Coordinates of C-alpha atoms in Angstrom, one line a residue:
X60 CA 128.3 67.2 51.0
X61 CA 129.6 63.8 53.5
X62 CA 128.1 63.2 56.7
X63 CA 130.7 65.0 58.0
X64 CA 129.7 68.4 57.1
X65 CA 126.8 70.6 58.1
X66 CA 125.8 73.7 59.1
X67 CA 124.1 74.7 62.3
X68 CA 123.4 77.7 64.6
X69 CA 125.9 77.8 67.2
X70 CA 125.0 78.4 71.4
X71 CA 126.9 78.6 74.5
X72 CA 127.9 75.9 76.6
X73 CA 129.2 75.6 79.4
X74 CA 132.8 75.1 78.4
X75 CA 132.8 76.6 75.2
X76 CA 130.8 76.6 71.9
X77 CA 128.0 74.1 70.9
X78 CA 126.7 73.1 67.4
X79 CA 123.6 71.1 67.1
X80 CA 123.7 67.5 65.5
X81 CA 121.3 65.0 65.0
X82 CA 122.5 63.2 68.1
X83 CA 122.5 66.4 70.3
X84 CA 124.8 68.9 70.7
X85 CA 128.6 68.6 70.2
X86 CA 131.3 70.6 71.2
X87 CA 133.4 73.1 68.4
X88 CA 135.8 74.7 68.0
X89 CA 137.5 77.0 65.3
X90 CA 139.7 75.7 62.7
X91 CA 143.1 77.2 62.4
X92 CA 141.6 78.7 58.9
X93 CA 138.8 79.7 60.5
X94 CA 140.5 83.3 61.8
X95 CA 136.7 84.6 62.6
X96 CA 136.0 84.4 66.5
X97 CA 132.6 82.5 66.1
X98 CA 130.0 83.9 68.4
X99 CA 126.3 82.4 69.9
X100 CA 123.9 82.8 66.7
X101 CA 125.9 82.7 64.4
X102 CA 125.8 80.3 61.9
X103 CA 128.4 77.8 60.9
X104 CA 129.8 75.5 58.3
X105 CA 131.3 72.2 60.7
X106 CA 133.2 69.2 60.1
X107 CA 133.9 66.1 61.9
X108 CA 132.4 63.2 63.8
X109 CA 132.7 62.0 67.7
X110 CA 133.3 64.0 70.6
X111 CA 134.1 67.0 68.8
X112 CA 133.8 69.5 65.5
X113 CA 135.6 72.1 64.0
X114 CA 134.2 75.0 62.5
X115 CA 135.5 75.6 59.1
X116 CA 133.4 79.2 58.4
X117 CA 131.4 81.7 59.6
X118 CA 128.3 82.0 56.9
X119 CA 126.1 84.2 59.0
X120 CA 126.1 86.5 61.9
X121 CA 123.5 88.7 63.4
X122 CA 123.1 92.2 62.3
X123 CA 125.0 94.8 64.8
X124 CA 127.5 92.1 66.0
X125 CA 131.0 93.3 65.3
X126 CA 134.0 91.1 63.9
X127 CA 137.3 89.8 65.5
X128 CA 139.7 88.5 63.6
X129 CA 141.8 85.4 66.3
X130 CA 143.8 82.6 65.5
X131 CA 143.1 79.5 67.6
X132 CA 145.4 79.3 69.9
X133 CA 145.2 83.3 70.9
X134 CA 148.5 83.7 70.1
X135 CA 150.1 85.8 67.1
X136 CA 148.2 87.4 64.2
X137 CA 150.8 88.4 61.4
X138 CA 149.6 90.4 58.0
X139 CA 152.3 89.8 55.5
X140 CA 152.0 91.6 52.0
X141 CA 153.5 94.5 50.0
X142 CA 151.2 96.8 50.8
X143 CA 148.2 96.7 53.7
X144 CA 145.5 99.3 54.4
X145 CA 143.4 99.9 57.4
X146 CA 140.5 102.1 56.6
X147 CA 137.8 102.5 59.2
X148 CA 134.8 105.5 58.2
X149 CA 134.6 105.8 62.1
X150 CA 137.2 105.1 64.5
X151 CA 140.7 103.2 64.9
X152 CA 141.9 102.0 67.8
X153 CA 144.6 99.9 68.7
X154 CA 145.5 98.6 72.7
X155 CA 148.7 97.1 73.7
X156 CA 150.7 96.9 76.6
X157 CA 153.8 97.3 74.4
X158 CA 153.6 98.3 71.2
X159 CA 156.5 98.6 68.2
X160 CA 156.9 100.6 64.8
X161 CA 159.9 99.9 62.7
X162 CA 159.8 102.2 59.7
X163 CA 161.8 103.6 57.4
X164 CA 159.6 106.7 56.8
X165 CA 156.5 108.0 58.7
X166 CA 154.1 110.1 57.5
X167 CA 150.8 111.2 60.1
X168 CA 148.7 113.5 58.2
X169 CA 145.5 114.3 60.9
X170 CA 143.7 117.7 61.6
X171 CA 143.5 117.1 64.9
X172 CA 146.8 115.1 67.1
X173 CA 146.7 114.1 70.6
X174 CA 149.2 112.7 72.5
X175 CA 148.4 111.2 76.2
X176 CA 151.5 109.2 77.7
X177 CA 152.8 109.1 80.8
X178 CA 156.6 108.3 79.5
X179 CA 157.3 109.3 76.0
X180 CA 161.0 109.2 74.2
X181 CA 161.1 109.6 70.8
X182 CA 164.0 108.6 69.0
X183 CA 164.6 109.0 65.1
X184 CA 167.1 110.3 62.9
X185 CA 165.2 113.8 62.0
X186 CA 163.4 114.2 65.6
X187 CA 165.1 113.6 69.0
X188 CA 165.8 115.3 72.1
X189 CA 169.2 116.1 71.4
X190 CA 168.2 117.7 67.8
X191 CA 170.4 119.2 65.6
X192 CA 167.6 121.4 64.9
X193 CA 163.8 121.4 65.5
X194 CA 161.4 123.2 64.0
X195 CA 157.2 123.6 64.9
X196 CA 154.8 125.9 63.4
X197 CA 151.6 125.9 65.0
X198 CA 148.6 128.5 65.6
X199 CA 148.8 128.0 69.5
X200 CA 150.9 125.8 71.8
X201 CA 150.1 125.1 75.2
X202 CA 152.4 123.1 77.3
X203 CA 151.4 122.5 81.1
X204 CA 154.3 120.8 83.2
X205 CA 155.1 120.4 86.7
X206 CA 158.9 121.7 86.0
X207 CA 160.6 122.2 82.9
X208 CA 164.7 121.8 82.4
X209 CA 166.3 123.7 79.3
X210 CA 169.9 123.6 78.6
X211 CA 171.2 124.9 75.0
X212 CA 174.9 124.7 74.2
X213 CA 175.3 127.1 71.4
X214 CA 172.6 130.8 70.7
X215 CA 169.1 130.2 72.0
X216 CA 166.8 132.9 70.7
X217 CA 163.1 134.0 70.9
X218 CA 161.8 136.6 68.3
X219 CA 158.3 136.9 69.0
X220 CA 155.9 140.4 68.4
X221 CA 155.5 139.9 71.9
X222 CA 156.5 138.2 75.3
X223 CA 154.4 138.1 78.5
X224 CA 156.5 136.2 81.5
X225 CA 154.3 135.8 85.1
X226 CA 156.7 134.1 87.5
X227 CA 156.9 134.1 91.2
X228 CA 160.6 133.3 92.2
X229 CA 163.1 134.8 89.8
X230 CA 166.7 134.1 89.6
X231 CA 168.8 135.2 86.9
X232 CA 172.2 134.4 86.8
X233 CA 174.3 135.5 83.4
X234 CA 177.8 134.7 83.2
X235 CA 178.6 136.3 79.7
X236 CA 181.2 139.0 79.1
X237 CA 178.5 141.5 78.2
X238 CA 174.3 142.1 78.7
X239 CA 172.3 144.0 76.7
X240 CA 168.8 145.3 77.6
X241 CA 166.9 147.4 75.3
X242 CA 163.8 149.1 75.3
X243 CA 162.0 151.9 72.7
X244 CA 160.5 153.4 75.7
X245 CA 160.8 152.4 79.5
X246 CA 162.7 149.7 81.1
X247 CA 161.6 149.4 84.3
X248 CA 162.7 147.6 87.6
X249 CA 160.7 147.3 90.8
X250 CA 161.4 146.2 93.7
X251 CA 162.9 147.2 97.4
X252 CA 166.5 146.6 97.0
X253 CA 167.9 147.2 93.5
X254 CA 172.1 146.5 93.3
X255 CA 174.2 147.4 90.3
X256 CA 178.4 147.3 90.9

């Protein structure tokens, strides 16, 4: 190798990253290749003379550090191929203040799914709020909301094995040519004033 390349241990300065030199420490920075963020310790492979260096590679980091992948100017990261994985044994995470999906077709296969949002619309051809039809299976559902709206057009129905409704205020208003209440055994109304006409 030139002059003009080495390898040193980086440290922190007080503007940035230094890289030891035979005349002292220099200033670096990463190269546009280099998409590793380079950290104090770590060793790198440098290039250049004067005022300032660029790192070219990260050859070795200390043991429990993690990796981040940045370009140089903190700007856009783009992964462009026919296919890309993300496999992580642990955990995946992903923060944004905005973030985007454009897909043809999803597919979420998990055991567990939570959803935390304090505004969520979901719009797509097979799910949406005004859904030609909707269907969930599920073991137990537990929805919590300060009030609930629900308008249906056409038949709404519930067929359950059995329905438990605790409300404080009730007011039922039908407007249908007919009612129908059935019960195999008692129906039962209670209350002071009861009016039928």
């Amino acid at each position: 190798m030139t002059a003009d390349f080495w390898t040193s241990a980086l440290r922190a300065g007080e503007n940035g990253l230094l890289a030891e030199t035979a005349d002292g420490a220099l200033p670096v920075k990463p190269a546009p290749s280099c998409l590793v963020l380079p950290l104090p310790g770590d060793t790198a492979l440098l290039h250049g003379q004067g005022a300032q260096a660029v790192i070219l590679a990260i050859l070795a980091r200390a043991p429990g550090q993690g990796t981040t992948l940045a370009p140089t100017d903190g700007e856009t990261l783009s992964l462009r191929a026919r296919s890309i994985a993300l496999e992580a044994s642990e955990r995946l995470t992903a923060r944004a203040p905005l973030g985007e999906f454009d897909l043809a077709r999803a597919t979420l296969r998990s055991a567990t799914a939570l959803l935390l949002a304090g505004t969520a619309t979901l719009a797509a051809s097979l799910l949406r709020g005004a859904a030609q039809r909707i269907e969930q299976s599920a073991e137990h559902i537990v929805t919590l909301a300060g009030r609930r709206t629900t308008r249906v057009r056409g038949e709404d129905m519930l067929d359950a094995g059995s329905s438990l409704s605790t409300v404080e205020t009730l007011s039922l208003s039908r407007s249908g040519g007919s009612t129908i209440m059935t019960a195999r055994q008692d129906l039962r109304v209670d209350a002071e004033r009861i009016g039928l006409g």
